[in-house]
mmCIF file of C-alpha atoms (C1' of nucleotides) in Angstrom:
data_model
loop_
_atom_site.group_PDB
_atom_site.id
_atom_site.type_symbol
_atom_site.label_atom_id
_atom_site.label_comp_id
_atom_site.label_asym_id
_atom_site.label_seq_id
_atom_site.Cartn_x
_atom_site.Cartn_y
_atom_site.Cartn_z
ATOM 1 C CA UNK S 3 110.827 -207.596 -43.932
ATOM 2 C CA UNK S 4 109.298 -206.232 -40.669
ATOM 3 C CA UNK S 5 107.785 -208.727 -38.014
ATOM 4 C CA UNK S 6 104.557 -207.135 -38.104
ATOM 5 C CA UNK S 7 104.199 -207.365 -42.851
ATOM 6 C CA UNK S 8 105.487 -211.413 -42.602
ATOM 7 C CA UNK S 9 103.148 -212.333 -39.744
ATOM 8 C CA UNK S 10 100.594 -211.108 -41.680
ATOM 9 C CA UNK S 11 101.473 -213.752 -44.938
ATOM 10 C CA UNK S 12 102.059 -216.576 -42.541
ATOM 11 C CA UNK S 13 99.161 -215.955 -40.772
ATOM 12 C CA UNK S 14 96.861 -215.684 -44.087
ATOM 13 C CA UNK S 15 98.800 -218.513 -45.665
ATOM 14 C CA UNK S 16 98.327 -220.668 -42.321
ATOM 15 C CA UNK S 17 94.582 -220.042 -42.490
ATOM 16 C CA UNK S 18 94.121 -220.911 -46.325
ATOM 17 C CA UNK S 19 95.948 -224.362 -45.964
ATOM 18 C CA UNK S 20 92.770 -225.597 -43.760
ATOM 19 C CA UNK S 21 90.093 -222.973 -45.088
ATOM 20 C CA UNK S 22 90.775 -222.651 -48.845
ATOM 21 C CA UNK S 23 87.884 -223.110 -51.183
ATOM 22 C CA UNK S 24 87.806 -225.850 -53.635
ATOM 23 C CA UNK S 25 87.234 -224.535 -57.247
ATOM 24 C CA UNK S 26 87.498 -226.157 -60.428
ATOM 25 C CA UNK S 27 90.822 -224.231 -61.788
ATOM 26 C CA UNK S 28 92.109 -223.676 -58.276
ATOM 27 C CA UNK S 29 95.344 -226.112 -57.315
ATOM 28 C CA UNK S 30 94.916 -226.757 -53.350
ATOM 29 C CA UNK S 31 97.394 -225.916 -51.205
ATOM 30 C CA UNK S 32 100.421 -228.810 -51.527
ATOM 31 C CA UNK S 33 99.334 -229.806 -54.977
ATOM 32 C CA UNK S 34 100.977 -228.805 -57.812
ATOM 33 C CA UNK S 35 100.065 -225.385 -59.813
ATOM 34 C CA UNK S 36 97.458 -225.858 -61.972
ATOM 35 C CA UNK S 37 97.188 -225.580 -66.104
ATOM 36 C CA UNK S 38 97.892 -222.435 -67.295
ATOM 37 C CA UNK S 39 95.327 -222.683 -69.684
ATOM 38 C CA UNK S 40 92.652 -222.918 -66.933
ATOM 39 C CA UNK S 41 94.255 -220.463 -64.753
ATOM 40 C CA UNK S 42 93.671 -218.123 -67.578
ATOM 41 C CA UNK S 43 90.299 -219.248 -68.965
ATOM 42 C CA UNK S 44 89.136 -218.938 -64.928
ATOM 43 C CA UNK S 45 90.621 -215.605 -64.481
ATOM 44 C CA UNK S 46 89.290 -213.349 -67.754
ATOM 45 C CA UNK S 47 85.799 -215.068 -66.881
ATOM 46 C CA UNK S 48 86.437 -213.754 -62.752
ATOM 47 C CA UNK S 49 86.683 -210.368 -63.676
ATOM 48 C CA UNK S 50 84.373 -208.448 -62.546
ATOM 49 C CA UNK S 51 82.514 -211.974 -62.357
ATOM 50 C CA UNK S 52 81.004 -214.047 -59.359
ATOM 51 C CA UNK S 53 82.207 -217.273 -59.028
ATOM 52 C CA UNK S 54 78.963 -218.549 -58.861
ATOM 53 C CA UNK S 55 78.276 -217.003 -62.148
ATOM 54 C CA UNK S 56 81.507 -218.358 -63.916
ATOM 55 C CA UNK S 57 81.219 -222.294 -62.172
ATOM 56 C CA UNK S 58 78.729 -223.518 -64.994
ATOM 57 C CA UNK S 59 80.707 -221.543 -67.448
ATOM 58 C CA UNK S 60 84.478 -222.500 -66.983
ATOM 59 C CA UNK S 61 82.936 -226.242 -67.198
ATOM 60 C CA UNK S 62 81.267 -226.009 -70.326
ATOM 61 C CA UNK S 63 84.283 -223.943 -72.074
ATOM 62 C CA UNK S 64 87.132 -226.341 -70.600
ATOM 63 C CA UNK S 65 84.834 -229.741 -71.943
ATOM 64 C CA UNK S 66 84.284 -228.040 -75.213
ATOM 65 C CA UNK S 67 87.717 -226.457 -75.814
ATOM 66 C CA UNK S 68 90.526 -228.078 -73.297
ATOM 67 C CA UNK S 69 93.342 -225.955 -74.078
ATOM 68 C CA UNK S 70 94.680 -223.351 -76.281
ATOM 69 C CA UNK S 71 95.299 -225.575 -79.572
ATOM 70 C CA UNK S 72 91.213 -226.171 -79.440
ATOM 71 C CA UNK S 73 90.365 -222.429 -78.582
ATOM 72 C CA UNK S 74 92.580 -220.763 -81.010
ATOM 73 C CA UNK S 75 90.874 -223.412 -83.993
ATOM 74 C CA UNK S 76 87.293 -222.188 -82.329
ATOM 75 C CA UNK S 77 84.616 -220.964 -84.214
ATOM 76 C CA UNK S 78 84.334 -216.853 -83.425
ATOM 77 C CA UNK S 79 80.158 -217.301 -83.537
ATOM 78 C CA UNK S 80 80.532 -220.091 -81.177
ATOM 79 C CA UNK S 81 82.868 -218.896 -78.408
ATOM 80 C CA UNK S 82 80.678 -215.577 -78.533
ATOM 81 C CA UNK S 83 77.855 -217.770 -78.018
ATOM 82 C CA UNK S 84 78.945 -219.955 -75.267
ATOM 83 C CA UNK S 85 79.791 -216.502 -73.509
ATOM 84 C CA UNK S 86 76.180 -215.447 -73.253
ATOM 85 C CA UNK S 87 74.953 -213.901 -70.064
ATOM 86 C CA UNK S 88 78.343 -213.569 -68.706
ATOM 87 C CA UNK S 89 78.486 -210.012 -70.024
ATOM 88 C CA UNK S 90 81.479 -207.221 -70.669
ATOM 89 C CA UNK S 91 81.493 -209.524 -73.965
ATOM 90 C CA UNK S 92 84.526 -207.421 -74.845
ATOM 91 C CA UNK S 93 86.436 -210.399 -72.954
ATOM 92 C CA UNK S 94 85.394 -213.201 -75.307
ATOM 93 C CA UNK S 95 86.718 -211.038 -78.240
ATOM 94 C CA UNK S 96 90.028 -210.505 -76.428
ATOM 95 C CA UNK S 97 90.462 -214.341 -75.440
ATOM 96 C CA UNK S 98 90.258 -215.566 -78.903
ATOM 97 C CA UNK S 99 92.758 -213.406 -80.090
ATOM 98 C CA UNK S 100 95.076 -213.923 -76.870
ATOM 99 C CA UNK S 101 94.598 -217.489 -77.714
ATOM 100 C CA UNK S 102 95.388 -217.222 -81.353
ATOM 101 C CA UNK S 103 98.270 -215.311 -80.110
ATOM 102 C CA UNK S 104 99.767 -218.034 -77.643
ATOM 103 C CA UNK S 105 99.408 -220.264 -80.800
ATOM 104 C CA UNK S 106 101.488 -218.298 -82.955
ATOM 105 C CA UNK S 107 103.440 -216.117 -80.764
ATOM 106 C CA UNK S 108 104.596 -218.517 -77.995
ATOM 107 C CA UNK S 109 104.482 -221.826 -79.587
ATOM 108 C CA UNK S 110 100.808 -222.713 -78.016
ATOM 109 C CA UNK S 111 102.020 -222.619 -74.168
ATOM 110 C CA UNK S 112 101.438 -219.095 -71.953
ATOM 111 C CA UNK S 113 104.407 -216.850 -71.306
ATOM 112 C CA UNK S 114 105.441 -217.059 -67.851
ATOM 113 C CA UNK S 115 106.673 -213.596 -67.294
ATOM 114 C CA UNK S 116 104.298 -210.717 -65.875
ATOM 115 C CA UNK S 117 105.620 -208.034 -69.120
ATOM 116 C CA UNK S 118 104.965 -211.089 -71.848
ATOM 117 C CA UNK S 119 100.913 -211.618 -70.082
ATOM 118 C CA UNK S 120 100.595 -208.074 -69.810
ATOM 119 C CA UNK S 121 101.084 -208.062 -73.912
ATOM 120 C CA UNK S 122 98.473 -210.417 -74.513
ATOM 121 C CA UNK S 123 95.063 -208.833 -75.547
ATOM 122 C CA UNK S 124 92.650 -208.547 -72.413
ATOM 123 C CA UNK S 125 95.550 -209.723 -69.825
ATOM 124 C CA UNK S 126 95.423 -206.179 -67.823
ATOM 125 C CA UNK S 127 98.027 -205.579 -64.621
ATOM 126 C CA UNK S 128 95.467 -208.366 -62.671
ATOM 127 C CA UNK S 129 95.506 -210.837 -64.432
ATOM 128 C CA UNK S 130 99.311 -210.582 -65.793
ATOM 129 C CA UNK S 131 99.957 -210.533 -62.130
ATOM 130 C CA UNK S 132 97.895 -213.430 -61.057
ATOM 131 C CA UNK S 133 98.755 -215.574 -63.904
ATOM 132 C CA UNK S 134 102.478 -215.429 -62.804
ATOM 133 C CA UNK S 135 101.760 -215.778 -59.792
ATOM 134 C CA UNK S 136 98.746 -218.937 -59.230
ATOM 135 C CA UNK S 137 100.252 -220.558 -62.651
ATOM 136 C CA UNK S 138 103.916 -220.484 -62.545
ATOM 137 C CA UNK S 139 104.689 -219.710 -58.341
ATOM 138 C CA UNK S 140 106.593 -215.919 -59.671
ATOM 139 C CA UNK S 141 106.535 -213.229 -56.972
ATOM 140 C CA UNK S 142 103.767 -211.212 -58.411
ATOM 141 C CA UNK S 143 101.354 -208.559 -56.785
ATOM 142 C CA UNK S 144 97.838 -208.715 -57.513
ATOM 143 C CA UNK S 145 96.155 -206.400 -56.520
ATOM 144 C CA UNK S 146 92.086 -207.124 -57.202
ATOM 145 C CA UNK S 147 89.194 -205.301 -55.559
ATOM 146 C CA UNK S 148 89.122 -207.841 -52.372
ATOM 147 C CA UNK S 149 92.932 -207.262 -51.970
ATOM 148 C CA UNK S 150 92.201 -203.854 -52.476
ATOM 149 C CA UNK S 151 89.369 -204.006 -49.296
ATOM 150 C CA UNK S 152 91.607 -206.269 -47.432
ATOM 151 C CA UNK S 153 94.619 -203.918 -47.702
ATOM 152 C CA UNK S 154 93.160 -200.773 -47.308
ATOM 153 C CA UNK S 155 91.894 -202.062 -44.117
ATOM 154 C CA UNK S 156 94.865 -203.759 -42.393
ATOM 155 C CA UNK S 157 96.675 -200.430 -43.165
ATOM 156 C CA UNK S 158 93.688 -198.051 -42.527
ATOM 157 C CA UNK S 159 94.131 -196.226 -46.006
ATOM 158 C CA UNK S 160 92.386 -193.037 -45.687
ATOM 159 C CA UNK S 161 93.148 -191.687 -48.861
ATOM 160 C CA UNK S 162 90.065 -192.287 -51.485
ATOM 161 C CA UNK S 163 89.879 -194.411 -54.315
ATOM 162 C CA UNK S 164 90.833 -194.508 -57.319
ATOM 163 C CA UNK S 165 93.793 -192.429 -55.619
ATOM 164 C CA UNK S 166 94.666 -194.520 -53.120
ATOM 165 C CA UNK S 167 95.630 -197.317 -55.307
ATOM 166 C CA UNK S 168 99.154 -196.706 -55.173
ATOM 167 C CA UNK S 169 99.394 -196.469 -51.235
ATOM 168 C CA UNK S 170 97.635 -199.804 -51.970
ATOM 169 C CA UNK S 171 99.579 -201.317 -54.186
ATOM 170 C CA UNK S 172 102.881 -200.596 -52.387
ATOM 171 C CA UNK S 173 101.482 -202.033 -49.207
ATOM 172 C CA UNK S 174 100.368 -204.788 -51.023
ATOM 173 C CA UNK S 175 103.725 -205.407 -52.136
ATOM 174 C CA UNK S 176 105.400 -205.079 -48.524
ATOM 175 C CA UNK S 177 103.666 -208.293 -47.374
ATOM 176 C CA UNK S 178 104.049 -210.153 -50.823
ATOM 177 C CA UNK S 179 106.104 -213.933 -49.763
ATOM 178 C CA UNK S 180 109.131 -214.632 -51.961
ATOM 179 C CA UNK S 181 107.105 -217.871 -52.272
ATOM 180 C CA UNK S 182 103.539 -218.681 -52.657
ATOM 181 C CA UNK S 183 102.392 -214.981 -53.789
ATOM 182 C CA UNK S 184 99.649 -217.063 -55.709
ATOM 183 C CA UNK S 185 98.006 -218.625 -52.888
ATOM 184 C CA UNK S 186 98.551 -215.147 -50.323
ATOM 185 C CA UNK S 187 96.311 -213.272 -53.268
ATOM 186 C CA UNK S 188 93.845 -216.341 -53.370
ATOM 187 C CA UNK S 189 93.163 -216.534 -49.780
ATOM 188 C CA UNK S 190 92.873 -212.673 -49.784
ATOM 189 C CA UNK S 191 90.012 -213.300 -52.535
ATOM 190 C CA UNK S 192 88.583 -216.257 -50.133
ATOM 191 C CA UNK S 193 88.558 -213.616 -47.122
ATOM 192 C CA UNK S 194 87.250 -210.822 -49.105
ATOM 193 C CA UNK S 195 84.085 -213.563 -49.914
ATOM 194 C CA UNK S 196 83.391 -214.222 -46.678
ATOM 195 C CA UNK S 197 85.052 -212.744 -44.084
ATOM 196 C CA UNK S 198 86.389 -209.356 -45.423
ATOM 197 C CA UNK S 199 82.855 -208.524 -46.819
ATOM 198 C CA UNK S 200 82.390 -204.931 -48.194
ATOM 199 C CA UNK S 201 79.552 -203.882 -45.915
ATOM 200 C CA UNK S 202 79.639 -205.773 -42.439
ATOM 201 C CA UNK S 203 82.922 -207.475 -42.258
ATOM 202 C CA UNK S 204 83.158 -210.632 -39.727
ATOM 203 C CA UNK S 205 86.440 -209.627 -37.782
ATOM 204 C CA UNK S 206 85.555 -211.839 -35.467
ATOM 205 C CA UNK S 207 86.393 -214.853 -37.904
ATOM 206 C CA UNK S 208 89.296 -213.061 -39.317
ATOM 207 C CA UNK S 209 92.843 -214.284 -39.121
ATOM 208 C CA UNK S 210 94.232 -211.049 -39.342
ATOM 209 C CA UNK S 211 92.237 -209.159 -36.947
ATOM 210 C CA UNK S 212 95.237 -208.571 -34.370
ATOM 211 C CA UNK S 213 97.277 -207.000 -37.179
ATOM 212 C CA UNK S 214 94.635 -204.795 -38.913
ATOM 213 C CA UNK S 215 94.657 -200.742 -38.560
ATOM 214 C CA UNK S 216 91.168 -200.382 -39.847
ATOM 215 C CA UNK S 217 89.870 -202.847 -36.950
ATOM 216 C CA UNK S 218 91.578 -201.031 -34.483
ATOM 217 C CA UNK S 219 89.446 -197.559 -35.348
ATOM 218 C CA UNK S 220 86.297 -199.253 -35.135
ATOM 219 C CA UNK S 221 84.702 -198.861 -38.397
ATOM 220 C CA UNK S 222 86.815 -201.295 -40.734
ATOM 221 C CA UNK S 223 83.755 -201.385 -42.940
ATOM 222 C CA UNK S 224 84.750 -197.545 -44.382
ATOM 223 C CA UNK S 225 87.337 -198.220 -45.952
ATOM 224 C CA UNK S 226 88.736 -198.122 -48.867
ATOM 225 C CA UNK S 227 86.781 -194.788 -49.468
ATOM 226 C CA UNK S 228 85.611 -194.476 -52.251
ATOM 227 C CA UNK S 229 85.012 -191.365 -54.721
ATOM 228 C CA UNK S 230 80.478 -190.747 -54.970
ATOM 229 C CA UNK S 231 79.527 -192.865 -58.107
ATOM 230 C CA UNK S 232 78.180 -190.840 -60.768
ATOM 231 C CA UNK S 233 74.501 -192.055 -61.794
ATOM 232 C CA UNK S 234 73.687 -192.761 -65.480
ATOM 233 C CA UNK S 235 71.128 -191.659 -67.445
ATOM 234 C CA UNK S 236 67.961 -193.307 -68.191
ATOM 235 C CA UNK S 237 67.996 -194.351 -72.003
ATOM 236 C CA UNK S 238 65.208 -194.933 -74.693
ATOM 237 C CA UNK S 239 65.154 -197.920 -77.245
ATOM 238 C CA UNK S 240 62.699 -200.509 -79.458
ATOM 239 C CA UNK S 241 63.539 -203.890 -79.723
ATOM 240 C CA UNK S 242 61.701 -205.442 -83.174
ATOM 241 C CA UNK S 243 60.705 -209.001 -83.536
ATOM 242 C CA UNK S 244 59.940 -209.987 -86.625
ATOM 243 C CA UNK S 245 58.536 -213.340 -87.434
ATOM 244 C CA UNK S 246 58.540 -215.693 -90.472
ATOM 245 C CA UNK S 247 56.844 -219.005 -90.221
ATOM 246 C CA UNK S 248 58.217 -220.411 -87.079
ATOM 247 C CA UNK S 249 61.241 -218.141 -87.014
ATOM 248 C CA UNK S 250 62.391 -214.703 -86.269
ATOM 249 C CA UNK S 251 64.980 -212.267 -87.048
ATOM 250 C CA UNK S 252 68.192 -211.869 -85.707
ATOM 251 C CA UNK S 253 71.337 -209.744 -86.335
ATOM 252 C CA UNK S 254 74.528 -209.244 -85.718
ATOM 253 C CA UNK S 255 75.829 -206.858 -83.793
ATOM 254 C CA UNK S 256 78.971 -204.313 -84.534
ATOM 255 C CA UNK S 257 81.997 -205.810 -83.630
ATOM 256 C CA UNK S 258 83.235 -203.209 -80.549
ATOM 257 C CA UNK S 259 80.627 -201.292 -78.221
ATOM 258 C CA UNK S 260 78.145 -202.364 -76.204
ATOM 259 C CA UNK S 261 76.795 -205.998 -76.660
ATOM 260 C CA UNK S 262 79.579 -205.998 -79.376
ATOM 261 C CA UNK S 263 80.008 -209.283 -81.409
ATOM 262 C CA UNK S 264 76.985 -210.678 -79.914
ATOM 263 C CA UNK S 265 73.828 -212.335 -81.758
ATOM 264 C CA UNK S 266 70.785 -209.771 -80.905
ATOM 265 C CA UNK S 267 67.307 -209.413 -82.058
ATOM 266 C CA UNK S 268 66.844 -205.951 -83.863
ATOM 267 C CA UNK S 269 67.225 -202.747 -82.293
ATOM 268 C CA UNK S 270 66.647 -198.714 -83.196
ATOM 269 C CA UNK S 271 68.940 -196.503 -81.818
ATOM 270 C CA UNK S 272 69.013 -196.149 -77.683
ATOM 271 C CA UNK S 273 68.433 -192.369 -77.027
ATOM 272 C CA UNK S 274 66.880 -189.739 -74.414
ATOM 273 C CA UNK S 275 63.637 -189.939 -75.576
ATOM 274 C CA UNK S 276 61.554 -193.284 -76.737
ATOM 275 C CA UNK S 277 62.600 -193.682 -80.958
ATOM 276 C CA UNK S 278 59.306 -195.654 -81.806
ATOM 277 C CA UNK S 279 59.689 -197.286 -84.743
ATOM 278 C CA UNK S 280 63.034 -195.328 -85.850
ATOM 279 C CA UNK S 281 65.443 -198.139 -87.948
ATOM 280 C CA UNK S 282 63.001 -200.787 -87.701
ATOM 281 C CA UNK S 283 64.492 -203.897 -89.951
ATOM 282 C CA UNK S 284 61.379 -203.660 -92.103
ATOM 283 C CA UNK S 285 58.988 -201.512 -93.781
ATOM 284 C CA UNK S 286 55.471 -203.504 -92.300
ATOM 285 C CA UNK S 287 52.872 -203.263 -89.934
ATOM 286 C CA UNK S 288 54.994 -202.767 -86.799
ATOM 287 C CA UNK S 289 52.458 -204.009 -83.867
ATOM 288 C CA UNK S 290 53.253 -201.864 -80.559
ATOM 289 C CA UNK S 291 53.387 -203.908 -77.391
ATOM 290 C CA UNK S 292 52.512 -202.193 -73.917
ATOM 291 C CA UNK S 293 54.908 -204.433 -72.266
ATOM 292 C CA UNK S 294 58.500 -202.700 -71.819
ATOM 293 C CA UNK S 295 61.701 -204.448 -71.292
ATOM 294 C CA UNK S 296 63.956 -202.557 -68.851
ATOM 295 C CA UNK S 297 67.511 -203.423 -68.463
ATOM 296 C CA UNK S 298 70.461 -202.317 -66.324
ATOM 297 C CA UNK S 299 73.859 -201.334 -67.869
ATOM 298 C CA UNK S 300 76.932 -200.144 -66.259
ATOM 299 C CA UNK S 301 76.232 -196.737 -67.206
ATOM 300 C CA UNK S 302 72.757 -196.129 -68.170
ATOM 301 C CA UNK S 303 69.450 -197.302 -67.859
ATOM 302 C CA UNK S 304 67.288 -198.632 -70.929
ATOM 303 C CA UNK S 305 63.951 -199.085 -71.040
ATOM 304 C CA UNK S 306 62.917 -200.619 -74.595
ATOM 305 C CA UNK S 307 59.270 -200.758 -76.344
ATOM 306 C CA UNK S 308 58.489 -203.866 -78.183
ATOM 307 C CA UNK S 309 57.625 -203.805 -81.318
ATOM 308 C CA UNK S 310 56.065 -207.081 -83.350
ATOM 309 C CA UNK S 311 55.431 -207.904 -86.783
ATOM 310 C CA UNK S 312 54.388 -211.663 -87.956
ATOM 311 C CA UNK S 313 53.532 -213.304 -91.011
ATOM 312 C CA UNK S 314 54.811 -212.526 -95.188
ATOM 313 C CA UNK S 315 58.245 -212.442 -96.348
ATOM 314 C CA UNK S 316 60.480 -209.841 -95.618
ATOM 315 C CA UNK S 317 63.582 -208.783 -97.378
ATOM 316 C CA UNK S 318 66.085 -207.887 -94.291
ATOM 317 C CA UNK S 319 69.528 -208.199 -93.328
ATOM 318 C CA UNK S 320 70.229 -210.693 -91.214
ATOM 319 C CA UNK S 321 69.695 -214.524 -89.836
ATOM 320 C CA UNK S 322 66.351 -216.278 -89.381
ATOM 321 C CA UNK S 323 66.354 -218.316 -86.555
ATOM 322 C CA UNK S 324 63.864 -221.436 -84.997
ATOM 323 C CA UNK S 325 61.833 -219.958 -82.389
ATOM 324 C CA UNK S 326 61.556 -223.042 -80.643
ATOM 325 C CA UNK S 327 66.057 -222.782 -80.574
ATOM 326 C CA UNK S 328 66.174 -219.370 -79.119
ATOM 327 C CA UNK S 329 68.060 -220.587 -76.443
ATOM 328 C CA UNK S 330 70.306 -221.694 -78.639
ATOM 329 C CA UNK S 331 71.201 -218.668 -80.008
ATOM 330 C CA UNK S 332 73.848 -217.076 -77.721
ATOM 331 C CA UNK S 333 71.520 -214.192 -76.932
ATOM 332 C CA UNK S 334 72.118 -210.903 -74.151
ATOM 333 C CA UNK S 335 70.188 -211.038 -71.024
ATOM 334 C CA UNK S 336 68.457 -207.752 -72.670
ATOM 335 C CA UNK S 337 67.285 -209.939 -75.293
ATOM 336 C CA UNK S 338 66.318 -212.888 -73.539
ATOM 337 C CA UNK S 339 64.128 -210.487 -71.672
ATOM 338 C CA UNK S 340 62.098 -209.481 -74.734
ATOM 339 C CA UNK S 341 61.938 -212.732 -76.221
ATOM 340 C CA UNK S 342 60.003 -213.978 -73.266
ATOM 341 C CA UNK S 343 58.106 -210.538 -72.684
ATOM 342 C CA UNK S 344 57.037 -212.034 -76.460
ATOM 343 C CA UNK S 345 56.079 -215.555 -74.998
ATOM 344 C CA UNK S 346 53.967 -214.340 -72.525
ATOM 345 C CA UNK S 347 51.515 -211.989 -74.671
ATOM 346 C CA UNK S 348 51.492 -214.457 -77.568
ATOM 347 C "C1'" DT U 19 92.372 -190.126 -65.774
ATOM 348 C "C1'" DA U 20 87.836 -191.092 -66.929
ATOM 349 C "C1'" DA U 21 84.482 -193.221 -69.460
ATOM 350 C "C1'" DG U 22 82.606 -197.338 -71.689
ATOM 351 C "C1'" DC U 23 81.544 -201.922 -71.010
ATOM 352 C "C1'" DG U 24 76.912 -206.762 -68.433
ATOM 353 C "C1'" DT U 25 74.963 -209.258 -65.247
ATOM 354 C "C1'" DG U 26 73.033 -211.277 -61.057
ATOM 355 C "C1'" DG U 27 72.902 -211.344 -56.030
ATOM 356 C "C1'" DC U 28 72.313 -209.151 -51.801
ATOM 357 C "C1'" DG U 29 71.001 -206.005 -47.872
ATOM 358 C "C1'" DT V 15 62.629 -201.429 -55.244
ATOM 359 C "C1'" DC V 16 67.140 -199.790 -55.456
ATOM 360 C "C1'" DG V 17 71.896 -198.999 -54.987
ATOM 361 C "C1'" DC V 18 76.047 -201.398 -54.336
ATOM 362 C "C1'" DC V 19 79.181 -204.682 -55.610
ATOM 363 C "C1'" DA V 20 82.139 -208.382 -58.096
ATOM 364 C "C1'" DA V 21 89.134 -212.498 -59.413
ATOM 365 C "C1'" DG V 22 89.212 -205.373 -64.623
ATOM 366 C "C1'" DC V 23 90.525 -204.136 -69.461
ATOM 367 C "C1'" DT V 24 90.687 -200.841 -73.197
ATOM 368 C "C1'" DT V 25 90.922 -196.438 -75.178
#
DNA sequence: TAAGCGTGGCG
DNA sequence: TCGCCAAGCTT
């Protein structure tokens, strides 16, 4: 290996023995490798995830279900439930079935391979990669959006995202340790947080400024370039609560798509004009609110009327639940929004 | 390859 | 207020 690619782990490695972050599924440097299981619970809920988001989180799920025997026996309403507000709910889906597949497929312990993760529903190239690497010490490259940053700077990648990620991948590669890949990729995470920042990085904190291209032409903060973002459309929608006594409706959502799998209160279809009362749950006195609810997605934004009906009793689909429990419920951030759009008028 | 898929924080 | 961004995966 050239001087130049090792000085680069040793220097990274050097500065994450004394600067590393403690985290709850993170082994410290000198310690031994932490459980698999947490390594993997910790990893699906990272992606795309702040840690400060998933703390709270990886607590409650590792003190309700400590390791895969518990998670694969889990209740499918509960886990989806316990996921609430972390969103991209697709993930809760995928790690009950990888758990139910460690179960019956690998005798209830994690594969230790890269190919045998990769297999394993929502384990992508990531998290295969980091997995082998944080949880079993294999030479694996992991290449994540902060070792994305943090490469394409030391190198000075010109070439534009998502085409570049095989320039960064190789170089990624080229500084890789035969040992301690896991924590090289963690302390490129902990430098991407705070020191490698996407807008203003702080070279002058950074342990690798003597060795990194993009520093020396005196913009690191452009790269990686990245390809213009396409902006979403704005979207259309009615949410419907219906009460009963002290309770109100709630459904079920369709198993894939968006919000899949997840508890919801009643919705008409989301579209580029407003649907009114379109595939309302019931045929009553639908009560139009003036409030909106407006909500973010990945790709589009929805603004939803609100729609409220109270009092008789309604033959509909679906599960009537305590208003005073709501919280209870496992419900969207969307949803959560237009229950207390509903507390606040009454 | 590109699109679909949540949410909260930050400048 | 708004756009950007985050320990990406699936189809």
């Amino acid at each position: 290996m050239p001087a130049k690619r090792s000085s680069i782990a040793d220097r990274l490695l050097a500065w994450y023995d004394v600067q590393a972050r403690a985290l709850p599924w993170r082994a410290l440097p000198g310690t031994p490798a932490p459980d698999p299981y947490r390594v993997w619970l910790s990893e699906i809920m990272l992606q795309q995830t702040t840690v400060a988001t998933v703390r709270p989180k990886f607590a409650a799920f590792t003190e309700r279900w400590p390791d895969f025997a518990a998670f694969a026996a889990a209740d499918d309403a509960e886990v989806m439930a316990a996921w609430a507000g972390l969103g991209y709910y697709a993930r809760a889906r995928n790690l009950i079935a990888c758990a139910r597949a460690v179960v019956a497929d690998h005798g209830g312990r994690l594969p230790d391979t890269e190919a045998e993760l990769r297999a394993l529903p929502g384990i992508g190239d990531y998290t295969a990669a980091a997995i082998a690497a944080i949880a079993f010490g294999r030479r694996a490259v992991a290449v994540d959006a902060n070792v994305e940053r943090v490469v394409a700077r030391l190198f000075a990648i010109r070439e534009s995202l998502p085409a570049a990620r095989g320039a960064i991948r190789q170089a990624a590669g080229s500084i890789t340790p035969d040992a301690r890949a896991g924590d090289l990729w963690q302390a490129m995470m902990d430098l991407g947080q705070a020191i490698c920042t996407p807008r203003a990085p702080k070279c002058l904190l950074c342990p690798l400024a003597q060795d990194c291209d993009g520093r020396a032409t005196g913009a690191p903060e452009t790269f990686p370039v990245k390809a213009p973002k396409r902006v979403g459309p704005q979207r259309y929608g009615t949410i419907f609560w219906l009460e009963r006594g002290r309770e109100v409706l709630l459904v079920r959502r369709a198993p894939k798509g968006l919000l899949g799998g997840m508890r919801a209160l009643p919705t008409g279809p989301w579209e580029a004009a407003p649907p009114g009362l379109a595939a309302a749950p019931a045929d009553t006195d639908w009560e139009l609110r003036n409030a909106t609810i407006s909500h973010v997605f990945t790709h589009f934004r929805l603004i939803c009327a609100l729609a409220v009906a109270r009092g008789g009793a309604h033959e509909t689909a679906g599960e009537w639940w305590p208003i005073d429990r709501l919280d209870e419920a496992g419900l969207p951030t969307l949803f959560l929004k237009a229950a207390r759009a509903v507390r606040r008028e009454g």
